[in-house]
mmCIF file with all atom_site columns, C-alpha atoms in Angstrom:
data_model
loop_
_atom_site.group_PDB
_atom_site.id
_atom_site.type_symbol
_atom_site.label_atom_id
_atom_site.label_alt_id
_atom_site.label_comp_id
_atom_site.label_asym_id
_atom_site.label_entity_id
_atom_site.label_seq_id
_atom_site.pdbx_PDB_ins_code
_atom_site.Cartn_x
_atom_site.Cartn_y
_atom_site.Cartn_z
_atom_site.occupancy
_atom_site.B_iso_or_equiv
_atom_site.pdbx_formal_charge
_atom_site.auth_seq_id
_atom_site.auth_comp_id
_atom_site.auth_asym_id
_atom_site.auth_atom_id
_atom_site.pdbx_PDB_model_num
ATOM 1   C CA . UNK A 1 1   ? 0.000   0.000   0.000   1.00 0.00 ? 21  UNK A CA 1
ATOM 2   C CA . UNK A 1 2   ? 1.194   3.458   -0.819  1.00 0.00 ? 22  UNK A CA 1
ATOM 3   C CA . UNK A 1 3   ? 2.379   5.847   1.818   1.00 0.00 ? 23  UNK A CA 1
ATOM 4   C CA . UNK A 1 4   ? 2.955   3.019   4.290   1.00 0.00 ? 24  UNK A CA 1
ATOM 5   C CA . UNK A 1 5   ? -0.616  3.393   5.555   1.00 0.00 ? 25  UNK A CA 1
ATOM 6   C CA . UNK A 1 6   ? -2.393  0.111   6.168   1.00 0.00 ? 26  UNK A CA 1
ATOM 7   C CA . UNK A 1 7   ? -5.901  -0.804  7.201   1.00 0.00 ? 27  UNK A CA 1
ATOM 8   C CA . UNK A 1 8   ? -6.833  -3.430  9.746   1.00 0.00 ? 28  UNK A CA 1
ATOM 9   C CA . UNK A 1 9   ? -7.653  -6.587  7.720   1.00 0.00 ? 29  UNK A CA 1
ATOM 10  C CA . UNK A 1 10  ? -10.356 -7.411  10.263  1.00 0.00 ? 30  UNK A CA 1
ATOM 11  C CA . UNK A 1 11  ? -12.164 -4.102  9.830   1.00 0.00 ? 31  UNK A CA 1
ATOM 12  C CA . UNK A 1 12  ? -15.509 -3.878  8.081   1.00 0.00 ? 32  UNK A CA 1
ATOM 13  C CA . UNK A 1 13  ? -14.055 -1.980  5.121   1.00 0.00 ? 33  UNK A CA 1
ATOM 14  C CA . UNK A 1 14  ? -11.251 -4.505  4.532   1.00 0.00 ? 34  UNK A CA 1
ATOM 15  C CA . UNK A 1 15  ? -13.618 -7.454  4.760   1.00 0.00 ? 35  UNK A CA 1
ATOM 16  C CA . UNK A 1 16  ? -16.146 -5.801  2.462   1.00 0.00 ? 36  UNK A CA 1
ATOM 17  C CA . UNK A 1 17  ? -13.411 -5.050  -0.078  1.00 0.00 ? 37  UNK A CA 1
ATOM 18  C CA . UNK A 1 18  ? -12.216 -8.656  -0.031  1.00 0.00 ? 38  UNK A CA 1
ATOM 19  C CA . UNK A 1 19  ? -15.744 -9.974  -0.377  1.00 0.00 ? 39  UNK A CA 1
ATOM 20  C CA . UNK A 1 20  ? -16.557 -7.759  -3.372  1.00 0.00 ? 40  UNK A CA 1
ATOM 21  C CA . UNK A 1 21  ? -13.282 -8.669  -5.064  1.00 0.00 ? 41  UNK A CA 1
ATOM 22  C CA . UNK A 1 22  ? -13.707 -12.421 -4.522  1.00 0.00 ? 42  UNK A CA 1
ATOM 23  C CA . UNK A 1 23  ? -17.445 -12.748 -5.158  1.00 0.00 ? 43  UNK A CA 1
ATOM 24  C CA . UNK A 1 24  ? -18.856 -14.526 -8.167  1.00 0.00 ? 44  UNK A CA 1
ATOM 25  C CA . UNK A 1 25  ? -19.579 -11.830 -10.806 1.00 0.00 ? 45  UNK A CA 1
ATOM 26  C CA . UNK A 1 26  ? -23.139 -13.121 -11.092 1.00 0.00 ? 46  UNK A CA 1
ATOM 27  C CA . UNK A 1 27  ? -23.655 -12.357 -7.397  1.00 0.00 ? 47  UNK A CA 1
ATOM 28  C CA . UNK A 1 28  ? -21.680 -9.134  -6.971  1.00 0.00 ? 48  UNK A CA 1
ATOM 29  C CA . UNK A 1 29  ? -19.070 -7.302  -9.030  1.00 0.00 ? 49  UNK A CA 1
ATOM 30  C CA . UNK A 1 30  ? -17.282 -4.037  -9.561  1.00 0.00 ? 50  UNK A CA 1
ATOM 31  C CA . UNK A 1 31  ? -18.768 -1.616  -12.059 1.00 0.00 ? 51  UNK A CA 1
ATOM 32  C CA . UNK A 1 32  ? -17.109 -1.239  -15.454 1.00 0.00 ? 52  UNK A CA 1
ATOM 33  C CA . UNK A 1 33  ? -14.955 1.686   -14.329 1.00 0.00 ? 53  UNK A CA 1
ATOM 34  C CA . UNK A 1 34  ? -14.257 0.098   -10.922 1.00 0.00 ? 54  UNK A CA 1
ATOM 35  C CA . UNK A 1 35  ? -15.489 3.088   -8.912  1.00 0.00 ? 55  UNK A CA 1
ATOM 36  C CA . UNK A 1 36  ? -18.531 1.311   -7.457  1.00 0.00 ? 56  UNK A CA 1
ATOM 37  C CA . UNK A 1 37  ? -19.791 -2.211  -6.837  1.00 0.00 ? 57  UNK A CA 1
ATOM 38  C CA . UNK A 1 38  ? -23.064 -3.835  -7.806  1.00 0.00 ? 58  UNK A CA 1
ATOM 39  C CA . UNK A 1 39  ? -25.021 -6.453  -5.868  1.00 0.00 ? 59  UNK A CA 1
ATOM 40  C CA . UNK A 1 40  ? -26.821 -8.451  -8.523  1.00 0.00 ? 60  UNK A CA 1
ATOM 41  C CA . UNK A 1 41  ? -28.312 -11.293 -6.481  1.00 0.00 ? 61  UNK A CA 1
ATOM 42  C CA . UNK A 1 42  ? -29.258 -10.273 -2.946  1.00 0.00 ? 62  UNK A CA 1
ATOM 43  C CA . UNK A 1 43  ? -30.132 -13.830 -1.883  1.00 0.00 ? 63  UNK A CA 1
ATOM 44  C CA . UNK A 1 44  ? -26.758 -15.278 -2.916  1.00 0.00 ? 64  UNK A CA 1
ATOM 45  C CA . UNK A 1 45  ? -24.963 -12.210 -1.542  1.00 0.00 ? 65  UNK A CA 1
ATOM 46  C CA . UNK A 1 46  ? -26.633 -12.754 1.832   1.00 0.00 ? 66  UNK A CA 1
ATOM 47  C CA . UNK A 1 47  ? -25.417 -16.357 1.851   1.00 0.00 ? 67  UNK A CA 1
ATOM 48  C CA . UNK A 1 48  ? -21.903 -15.031 1.212   1.00 0.00 ? 68  UNK A CA 1
ATOM 49  C CA . UNK A 1 49  ? -21.895 -12.692 4.239   1.00 0.00 ? 69  UNK A CA 1
ATOM 50  C CA . UNK A 1 50  ? -21.120 -15.341 6.929   1.00 0.00 ? 70  UNK A CA 1
ATOM 51  C CA . UNK A 1 51  ? -17.871 -16.163 5.133   1.00 0.00 ? 71  UNK A CA 1
ATOM 52  C CA . UNK A 1 52  ? -16.598 -12.666 5.956   1.00 0.00 ? 72  UNK A CA 1
ATOM 53  C CA . UNK A 1 53  ? -18.775 -11.424 8.841   1.00 0.00 ? 73  UNK A CA 1
ATOM 54  C CA . UNK A 1 54  ? -20.461 -12.903 11.890  1.00 0.00 ? 74  UNK A CA 1
ATOM 55  C CA . UNK A 1 55  ? -23.947 -12.597 10.446  1.00 0.00 ? 75  UNK A CA 1
ATOM 56  C CA . UNK A 1 56  ? -26.021 -13.049 7.310   1.00 0.00 ? 76  UNK A CA 1
ATOM 57  C CA . UNK A 1 57  ? -28.116 -9.895  7.600   1.00 0.00 ? 77  UNK A CA 1
ATOM 58  C CA . UNK A 1 58  ? -28.205 -7.853  4.409   1.00 0.00 ? 78  UNK A CA 1
ATOM 59  C CA . UNK A 1 59  ? -29.769 -4.812  6.071   1.00 0.00 ? 79  UNK A CA 1
ATOM 60  C CA . UNK A 1 60  ? -26.967 -4.744  8.635   1.00 0.00 ? 80  UNK A CA 1
ATOM 61  C CA . UNK A 1 61  ? -24.387 -4.770  5.841   1.00 0.00 ? 81  UNK A CA 1
ATOM 62  C CA . UNK A 1 62  ? -26.083 -1.877  4.038   1.00 0.00 ? 82  UNK A CA 1
ATOM 63  C CA . UNK A 1 63  ? -26.373 0.064   7.303   1.00 0.00 ? 83  UNK A CA 1
ATOM 64  C CA . UNK A 1 64  ? -22.632 -0.284  7.830   1.00 0.00 ? 84  UNK A CA 1
ATOM 65  C CA . UNK A 1 65  ? -22.021 1.030   4.311   1.00 0.00 ? 85  UNK A CA 1
ATOM 66  C CA . UNK A 1 66  ? -24.099 4.072   5.197   1.00 0.00 ? 86  UNK A CA 1
ATOM 67  C CA . UNK A 1 67  ? -22.121 4.586   8.409   1.00 0.00 ? 87  UNK A CA 1
ATOM 68  C CA . UNK A 1 68  ? -18.931 4.747   6.342   1.00 0.00 ? 88  UNK A CA 1
ATOM 69  C CA . UNK A 1 69  ? -20.305 7.258   3.854   1.00 0.00 ? 89  UNK A CA 1
ATOM 70  C CA . UNK A 1 70  ? -21.185 4.970   0.948   1.00 0.00 ? 90  UNK A CA 1
ATOM 71  C CA . UNK A 1 71  ? -23.856 6.248   -1.421  1.00 0.00 ? 91  UNK A CA 1
ATOM 72  C CA . UNK A 1 72  ? -26.450 4.083   -3.083  1.00 0.00 ? 92  UNK A CA 1
ATOM 73  C CA . UNK A 1 73  ? -26.711 4.921   -6.769  1.00 0.00 ? 93  UNK A CA 1
ATOM 74  C CA . UNK A 1 74  ? -30.290 5.071   -7.947  1.00 0.00 ? 94  UNK A CA 1
ATOM 75  C CA . UNK A 1 75  ? -31.202 2.723   -10.746 1.00 0.00 ? 95  UNK A CA 1
ATOM 76  C CA . UNK A 1 76  ? -32.752 4.990   -13.329 1.00 0.00 ? 96  UNK A CA 1
ATOM 77  C CA . UNK A 1 77  ? -34.202 2.757   -16.026 1.00 0.00 ? 97  UNK A CA 1
ATOM 78  C CA . UNK A 1 78  ? -34.073 5.618   -18.505 1.00 0.00 ? 98  UNK A CA 1
ATOM 79  C CA . UNK A 1 79  ? -30.304 5.936   -18.027 1.00 0.00 ? 99  UNK A CA 1
ATOM 80  C CA . UNK A 1 80  ? -29.553 2.238   -17.588 1.00 0.00 ? 100 UNK A CA 1
ATOM 81  C CA . UNK A 1 81  ? -32.239 0.436   -19.589 1.00 0.00 ? 101 UNK A CA 1
ATOM 82  C CA . UNK A 1 82  ? -30.371 -2.892  -19.609 1.00 0.00 ? 102 UNK A CA 1
ATOM 83  C CA . UNK A 1 83  ? -29.866 -3.063  -15.838 1.00 0.00 ? 103 UNK A CA 1
ATOM 84  C CA . UNK A 1 84  ? -32.366 -5.181  -13.825 1.00 0.00 ? 104 UNK A CA 1
ATOM 85  C CA . UNK A 1 85  ? -34.362 -3.313  -11.199 1.00 0.00 ? 105 UNK A CA 1
ATOM 86  C CA . UNK A 1 86  ? -33.251 -5.672  -8.406  1.00 0.00 ? 106 UNK A CA 1
ATOM 87  C CA . UNK A 1 87  ? -29.579 -4.695  -8.732  1.00 0.00 ? 107 UNK A CA 1
ATOM 88  C CA . UNK A 1 88  ? -28.132 -2.443  -6.009  1.00 0.00 ? 108 UNK A CA 1
ATOM 89  C CA . UNK A 1 89  ? -25.094 -0.239  -6.634  1.00 0.00 ? 109 UNK A CA 1
ATOM 90  C CA . UNK A 1 90  ? -22.974 1.443   -3.950  1.00 0.00 ? 110 UNK A CA 1
ATOM 91  C CA . UNK A 1 91  ? -20.143 3.942   -4.278  1.00 0.00 ? 111 UNK A CA 1
ATOM 92  C CA . UNK A 1 92  ? -17.444 5.580   -2.180  1.00 0.00 ? 112 UNK A CA 1
ATOM 93  C CA . UNK A 1 93  ? -14.673 7.774   -3.539  1.00 0.00 ? 113 UNK A CA 1
ATOM 94  C CA . UNK A 1 94  ? -12.001 5.663   -1.807  1.00 0.00 ? 114 UNK A CA 1
ATOM 95  C CA . UNK A 1 95  ? -13.563 2.242   -2.425  1.00 0.00 ? 115 UNK A CA 1
ATOM 96  C CA . UNK A 1 96  ? -12.096 1.499   -5.855  1.00 0.00 ? 116 UNK A CA 1
ATOM 97  C CA . UNK A 1 97  ? -11.223 -1.705  -7.677  1.00 0.00 ? 117 UNK A CA 1
ATOM 98  C CA . UNK A 1 98  ? -7.520  -2.658  -7.435  1.00 0.00 ? 118 UNK A CA 1
ATOM 99  C CA . UNK A 1 99  ? -6.838  0.306   -5.113  1.00 0.00 ? 119 UNK A CA 1
ATOM 100 C CA . UNK A 1 100 ? -6.742  -1.134  -1.572  1.00 0.00 ? 120 UNK A CA 1
ATOM 101 C CA . UNK A 1 101 ? -4.210  1.577   -0.734  1.00 0.00 ? 121 UNK A CA 1
ATOM 102 C CA . UNK A 1 102 ? -7.111  4.054   -0.623  1.00 0.00 ? 122 UNK A CA 1
ATOM 103 C CA . UNK A 1 103 ? -9.144  2.186   1.970   1.00 0.00 ? 123 UNK A CA 1
ATOM 104 C CA . UNK A 1 104 ? -7.495  3.859   4.965   1.00 0.00 ? 124 UNK A CA 1
ATOM 105 C CA . UNK A 1 105 ? -9.144  7.119   3.864   1.00 0.00 ? 125 UNK A CA 1
ATOM 106 C CA . UNK A 1 106 ? -12.617 5.712   4.515   1.00 0.00 ? 126 UNK A CA 1
ATOM 107 C CA . UNK A 1 107 ? -13.765 6.873   7.928   1.00 0.00 ? 127 UNK A CA 1
ATOM 108 C CA . UNK A 1 108 ? -16.890 6.133   9.889   1.00 0.00 ? 128 UNK A CA 1
ATOM 109 C CA . UNK A 1 109 ? -19.337 9.042   9.712   1.00 0.00 ? 129 UNK A CA 1
ATOM 110 C CA . UNK A 1 110 ? -18.636 11.614  12.429  1.00 0.00 ? 130 UNK A CA 1
ATOM 111 C CA . UNK A 1 111 ? -15.057 10.444  13.049  1.00 0.00 ? 131 UNK A CA 1
ATOM 112 C CA . UNK A 1 112 ? -13.106 12.871  10.886  1.00 0.00 ? 132 UNK A CA 1
ATOM 113 C CA . UNK A 1 113 ? -9.547  13.502  11.974  1.00 0.00 ? 133 UNK A CA 1
ATOM 114 C CA . UNK A 1 114 ? -8.463  16.867  13.327  1.00 0.00 ? 134 UNK A CA 1
ATOM 115 C CA . UNK A 1 115 ? -4.927  18.297  13.460  1.00 0.00 ? 135 UNK A CA 1
ATOM 116 C CA . UNK A 1 116 ? -3.191  17.862  16.782  1.00 0.00 ? 136 UNK A CA 1
ATOM 117 C CA . UNK A 1 117 ? 0.257   18.064  18.331  1.00 0.00 ? 137 UNK A CA 1
ATOM 118 C CA . UNK A 1 118 ? 0.415   14.331  19.005  1.00 0.00 ? 138 UNK A CA 1
ATOM 119 C CA . UNK A 1 119 ? 3.422   12.348  17.886  1.00 0.00 ? 139 UNK A CA 1
ATOM 120 C CA . UNK A 1 120 ? 3.149   10.001  14.920  1.00 0.00 ? 140 UNK A CA 1
ATOM 121 C CA . UNK A 1 121 ? 3.318   6.986   17.247  1.00 0.00 ? 141 UNK A CA 1
ATOM 122 C CA . UNK A 1 122 ? 0.475   8.359   19.344  1.00 0.00 ? 142 UNK A CA 1
ATOM 123 C CA . UNK A 1 123 ? -1.583  8.933   16.204  1.00 0.00 ? 143 UNK A CA 1
ATOM 124 C CA . UNK A 1 124 ? -1.023  5.362   15.043  1.00 0.00 ? 144 UNK A CA 1
ATOM 125 C CA . UNK A 1 125 ? -1.888  4.030   18.485  1.00 0.00 ? 145 UNK A CA 1
ATOM 126 C CA . UNK A 1 126 ? -5.003  6.188   18.607  1.00 0.00 ? 146 UNK A CA 1
ATOM 127 C CA . UNK A 1 127 ? -6.054  5.094   15.133  1.00 0.00 ? 147 UNK A CA 1
ATOM 128 C CA . UNK A 1 128 ? -5.608  1.446   16.107  1.00 0.00 ? 148 UNK A CA 1
ATOM 129 C CA . UNK A 1 129 ? -7.673  1.919   19.262  1.00 0.00 ? 149 UNK A CA 1
ATOM 130 C CA . UNK A 1 130 ? -10.324 3.738   17.277  1.00 0.00 ? 150 UNK A CA 1
ATOM 131 C CA . UNK A 1 131 ? -10.407 0.918   14.726  1.00 0.00 ? 151 UNK A CA 1
ATOM 132 C CA . UNK A 1 132 ? -10.825 -1.649  17.493  1.00 0.00 ? 152 UNK A CA 1
ATOM 133 C CA . UNK A 1 133 ? -13.647 0.398   18.973  1.00 0.00 ? 153 UNK A CA 1
ATOM 134 C CA . UNK A 1 134 ? -15.400 0.534   15.616  1.00 0.00 ? 154 UNK A CA 1
ATOM 135 C CA . UNK A 1 135 ? -15.020 -3.203  15.235  1.00 0.00 ? 155 UNK A CA 1
ATOM 136 C CA . UNK A 1 136 ? -16.515 -3.791  18.691  1.00 0.00 ? 156 UNK A CA 1
ATOM 137 C CA . UNK A 1 137 ? -19.430 -1.527  17.825  1.00 0.00 ? 157 UNK A CA 1
ATOM 138 C CA . UNK A 1 138 ? -19.967 -3.392  14.586  1.00 0.00 ? 158 UNK A CA 1
ATOM 139 C CA . UNK A 1 139 ? -19.871 -6.771  16.368  1.00 0.00 ? 159 UNK A CA 1
ATOM 140 C CA . UNK A 1 140 ? -22.406 -5.539  18.921  1.00 0.00 ? 160 UNK A CA 1
ATOM 141 C CA . UNK A 1 141 ? -24.683 -4.321  16.143  1.00 0.00 ? 161 UNK A CA 1
ATOM 142 C CA . UNK A 1 142 ? -24.414 -7.719  14.472  1.00 0.00 ? 162 UNK A CA 1
ATOM 143 C CA . UNK A 1 143 ? -25.320 -9.439  17.730  1.00 0.00 ? 163 UNK A CA 1
ATOM 144 C CA . UNK A 1 144 ? -28.336 -7.167  18.162  1.00 0.00 ? 164 UNK A CA 1
ATOM 145 C CA . UNK A 1 145 ? -29.481 -8.007  14.626  1.00 0.00 ? 165 UNK A CA 1
ATOM 146 C CA . UNK A 1 146 ? -29.006 -11.704 15.350  1.00 0.00 ? 166 UNK A CA 1
ATOM 147 C CA . UNK A 1 147 ? -31.060 -11.435 18.534  1.00 0.00 ? 167 UNK A CA 1
ATOM 148 C CA . UNK A 1 148 ? -33.795 -9.626  16.639  1.00 0.00 ? 168 UNK A CA 1
ATOM 149 C CA . UNK A 1 149 ? -33.882 -12.434 14.088  1.00 0.00 ? 169 UNK A CA 1
ATOM 150 C CA . UNK A 1 150 ? -34.066 -15.008 16.876  1.00 0.00 ? 170 UNK A CA 1
ATOM 151 C CA . UNK A 1 151 ? -36.874 -13.087 18.576  1.00 0.00 ? 171 UNK A CA 1
ATOM 152 C CA . UNK A 1 152 ? -38.799 -12.945 15.297  1.00 0.00 ? 172 UNK A CA 1
ATOM 153 C CA . UNK A 1 153 ? -38.284 -16.694 14.834  1.00 0.00 ? 173 UNK A CA 1
ATOM 154 C CA . UNK A 1 154 ? -39.415 -17.476 18.389  1.00 0.00 ? 174 UNK A CA 1
ATOM 155 C CA . UNK A 1 155 ? -42.422 -15.189 18.034  1.00 0.00 ? 175 UNK A CA 1
ATOM 156 C CA . UNK A 1 156 ? -43.412 -17.046 14.882  1.00 0.00 ? 176 UNK A CA 1
ATOM 157 C CA . UNK A 1 157 ? -43.053 -20.401 16.632  1.00 0.00 ? 177 UNK A CA 1
ATOM 158 C CA . UNK A 1 158 ? -45.155 -19.268 19.603  1.00 0.00 ? 178 UNK A CA 1
ATOM 159 C CA . UNK A 1 159 ? -47.856 -17.967 17.281  1.00 0.00 ? 179 UNK A CA 1
ATOM 160 C CA . UNK A 1 160 ? -47.855 -21.269 15.407  1.00 0.00 ? 180 UNK A CA 1
ATOM 161 C CA . UNK A 1 161 ? -48.052 -23.285 18.642  1.00 0.00 ? 181 UNK A CA 1
ATOM 162 C CA . UNK A 1 162 ? -50.927 -21.175 19.961  1.00 0.00 ? 182 UNK A CA 1
ATOM 163 C CA . UNK A 1 163 ? -52.826 -21.654 16.693  1.00 0.00 ? 183 UNK A CA 1
ATOM 164 C CA . UNK A 1 164 ? -52.221 -25.410 16.813  1.00 0.00 ? 184 UNK A CA 1
ATOM 165 C CA . UNK A 1 165 ? -53.374 -25.630 20.447  1.00 0.00 ? 185 UNK A CA 1
ATOM 166 C CA . UNK A 1 166 ? -56.525 -23.646 19.683  1.00 0.00 ? 186 UNK A CA 1
ATOM 167 C CA . UNK A 1 167 ? -57.257 -25.871 16.712  1.00 0.00 ? 187 UNK A CA 1
ATOM 168 C CA . UNK A 1 168 ? -56.641 -28.993 18.807  1.00 0.00 ? 188 UNK A CA 1
ATOM 169 C CA . UNK A 1 169 ? -58.859 -27.707 21.617  1.00 0.00 ? 189 UNK A CA 1
ATOM 170 C CA . UNK A 1 170 ? -61.666 -27.000 19.153  1.00 0.00 ? 190 UNK A CA 1
ATOM 171 C CA . UNK A 1 171 ? -61.281 -30.461 17.637  1.00 0.00 ? 191 UNK A CA 1
ATOM 172 C CA . UNK A 1 172 ? -61.374 -32.151 21.064  1.00 0.00 ? 192 UNK A CA 1
ATOM 173 C CA . UNK A 1 173 ? -64.379 -30.114 22.147  1.00 0.00 ? 193 UNK A CA 1
ATOM 174 C CA . UNK A 1 174 ? -66.257 -31.098 18.999  1.00 0.00 ? 194 UNK A CA 1
ATOM 175 C CA . UNK A 1 175 ? -65.415 -34.801 19.373  1.00 0.00 ? 195 UNK A CA 1
ATOM 176 C CA . UNK A 1 176 ? -66.253 -34.759 23.070  1.00 0.00 ? 196 UNK A CA 1
ATOM 177 C CA . UNK A 1 177 ? -69.706 -33.328 22.397  1.00 0.00 ? 197 UNK A CA 1
ATOM 178 C CA . UNK A 1 178 ? -70.409 -35.910 19.699  1.00 0.00 ? 198 UNK A CA 1
ATOM 179 C CA . UNK A 1 179 ? -69.252 -38.712 21.979  1.00 0.00 ? 199 UNK A CA 1
ATOM 180 C CA . UNK A 1 180 ? -71.583 -37.584 24.753  1.00 0.00 ? 200 UNK A CA 1
ATOM 181 C CA . UNK A 1 181 ? -74.530 -37.415 22.359  1.00 0.00 ? 201 UNK A CA 1
ATOM 182 C CA . UNK A 1 182 ? -73.688 -40.896 21.127  1.00 0.00 ? 202 UNK A CA 1
ATOM 183 C CA . UNK A 1 183 ? -73.619 -42.230 24.696  1.00 0.00 ? 203 UNK A CA 1
ATOM 184 C CA . UNK A 1 184 ? -76.928 -40.547 25.476  1.00 0.00 ? 204 UNK A CA 1
ATOM 185 C CA . UNK A 1 185 ? -78.474 -42.134 22.414  1.00 0.00 ? 205 UNK A CA 1
ATOM 186 C CA . UNK A 1 186 ? -77.110 -45.564 23.325  1.00 0.00 ? 206 UNK A CA 1
ATOM 187 C CA . UNK A 1 187 ? -78.085 -45.438 27.022  1.00 0.00 ? 207 UNK A CA 1
ATOM 188 C CA . UNK A 1 188 ? -81.893 -45.809 26.566  1.00 0.00 ? 208 UNK A CA 1
ATOM 189 C CA . UNK A 1 189 ? -81.441 -48.860 24.315  1.00 0.00 ? 209 UNK A CA 1
ATOM 190 C CA . UNK A 1 190 ? -79.304 -50.566 26.942  1.00 0.00 ? 210 UNK A CA 1
ATOM 191 C CA . UNK A 1 191 ? -81.819 -49.726 29.664  1.00 0.00 ? 211 UNK A CA 1
ATOM 192 C CA . UNK A 1 192 ? -84.733 -50.997 27.623  1.00 0.00 ? 212 UNK A CA 1
ATOM 193 C CA . UNK A 1 193 ? -82.912 -54.211 26.912  1.00 0.00 ? 213 UNK A CA 1
ATOM 194 C CA . UNK A 1 194 ? -82.409 -54.743 30.649  1.00 0.00 ? 214 UNK A CA 1
ATOM 195 C CA . UNK A 1 195 ? -86.104 -54.166 31.417  1.00 0.00 ? 215 UNK A CA 1
ATOM 196 C CA . UNK A 1 196 ? -87.132 -56.558 28.700  1.00 0.00 ? 216 UNK A CA 1
ATOM 197 C CA . UNK A 1 197 ? -84.892 -59.243 30.001  1.00 0.00 ? 217 UNK A CA 1
ATOM 198 C CA . UNK A 1 198 ? -86.219 -58.737 33.507  1.00 0.00 ? 218 UNK A CA 1
ATOM 199 C CA . UNK A 1 199 ? -89.778 -58.826 32.285  1.00 0.00 ? 219 UNK A CA 1
ATOM 200 C CA . UNK A 1 200 ? -89.098 -62.010 30.335  1.00 0.00 ? 220 UNK A CA 1
ATOM 201 C CA . UNK A 1 201 ? -87.613 -63.634 33.367  1.00 0.00 ? 221 UNK A CA 1
ATOM 202 C CA . UNK A 1 202 ? -90.584 -62.568 35.483  1.00 0.00 ? 222 UNK A CA 1
ATOM 203 C CA . UNK A 1 203 ? -93.045 -63.914 32.956  1.00 0.00 ? 223 UNK A CA 1
ATOM 204 C CA . UNK A 1 204 ? -91.202 -67.193 32.875  1.00 0.00 ? 224 UNK A CA 1
ATOM 205 C CA . UNK A 1 205 ? -91.290 -67.418 36.625  1.00 0.00 ? 225 UNK A CA 1
ATOM 206 C CA . UNK A 1 206 ? -95.010 -66.679 36.633  1.00 0.00 ? 226 UNK A CA 1
ATOM 207 C CA . UNK A 1 207 ? -95.679 -69.362 34.073  1.00 0.00 ? 227 UNK A CA 1
ATOM 208 C CA . UNK A 1 208 ? -93.678 -71.831 36.088  1.00 0.00 ? 228 UNK A CA 1
ATOM 209 C CA . UNK A 1 209 ? -95.706 -71.021 39.162  1.00 0.00 ? 229 UNK A CA 1
#
């Protein structure tokens, strides 16, 4: 990298750069001039995320791009008639194909550097600490997104279980009512049979007498 300035390979920007550069062109690729990248298949791109990040949340990835000053280029069909509407294009002045030496210029929004009298070593140390802090923030945001997904999944399961229990209760109530009616219909016939048998026995006894 030029100027001896390097970027933490574990940072969001470095990982995103590697992912875009290594992705299948049918899933994601650089634009023709290399000044932006295009996500062509969001589903496949989402499946690619866990290979570089600790999540598979597309919205979280886009939110991080916004935090670092990326701009989403609108897909104007009149200007780009051959481009599908489901493609998403993002751009940053320092996020350029084959120019990883520019990545260190990409800063999280609201973290612009100001001149100071600190030594170069102190600046490097401060930048490293700042990068670690950003990474921790990003990890926490990923964990929050993961917990939200888990909550949504659990909520769906609870709703499904409640619906199944209600359906089962209604089914049991209906069968129970029918069973009781059946027993009530059968009871008189059994009782009548008993009386008849008793009467027959009594008649027989009377005849014998």
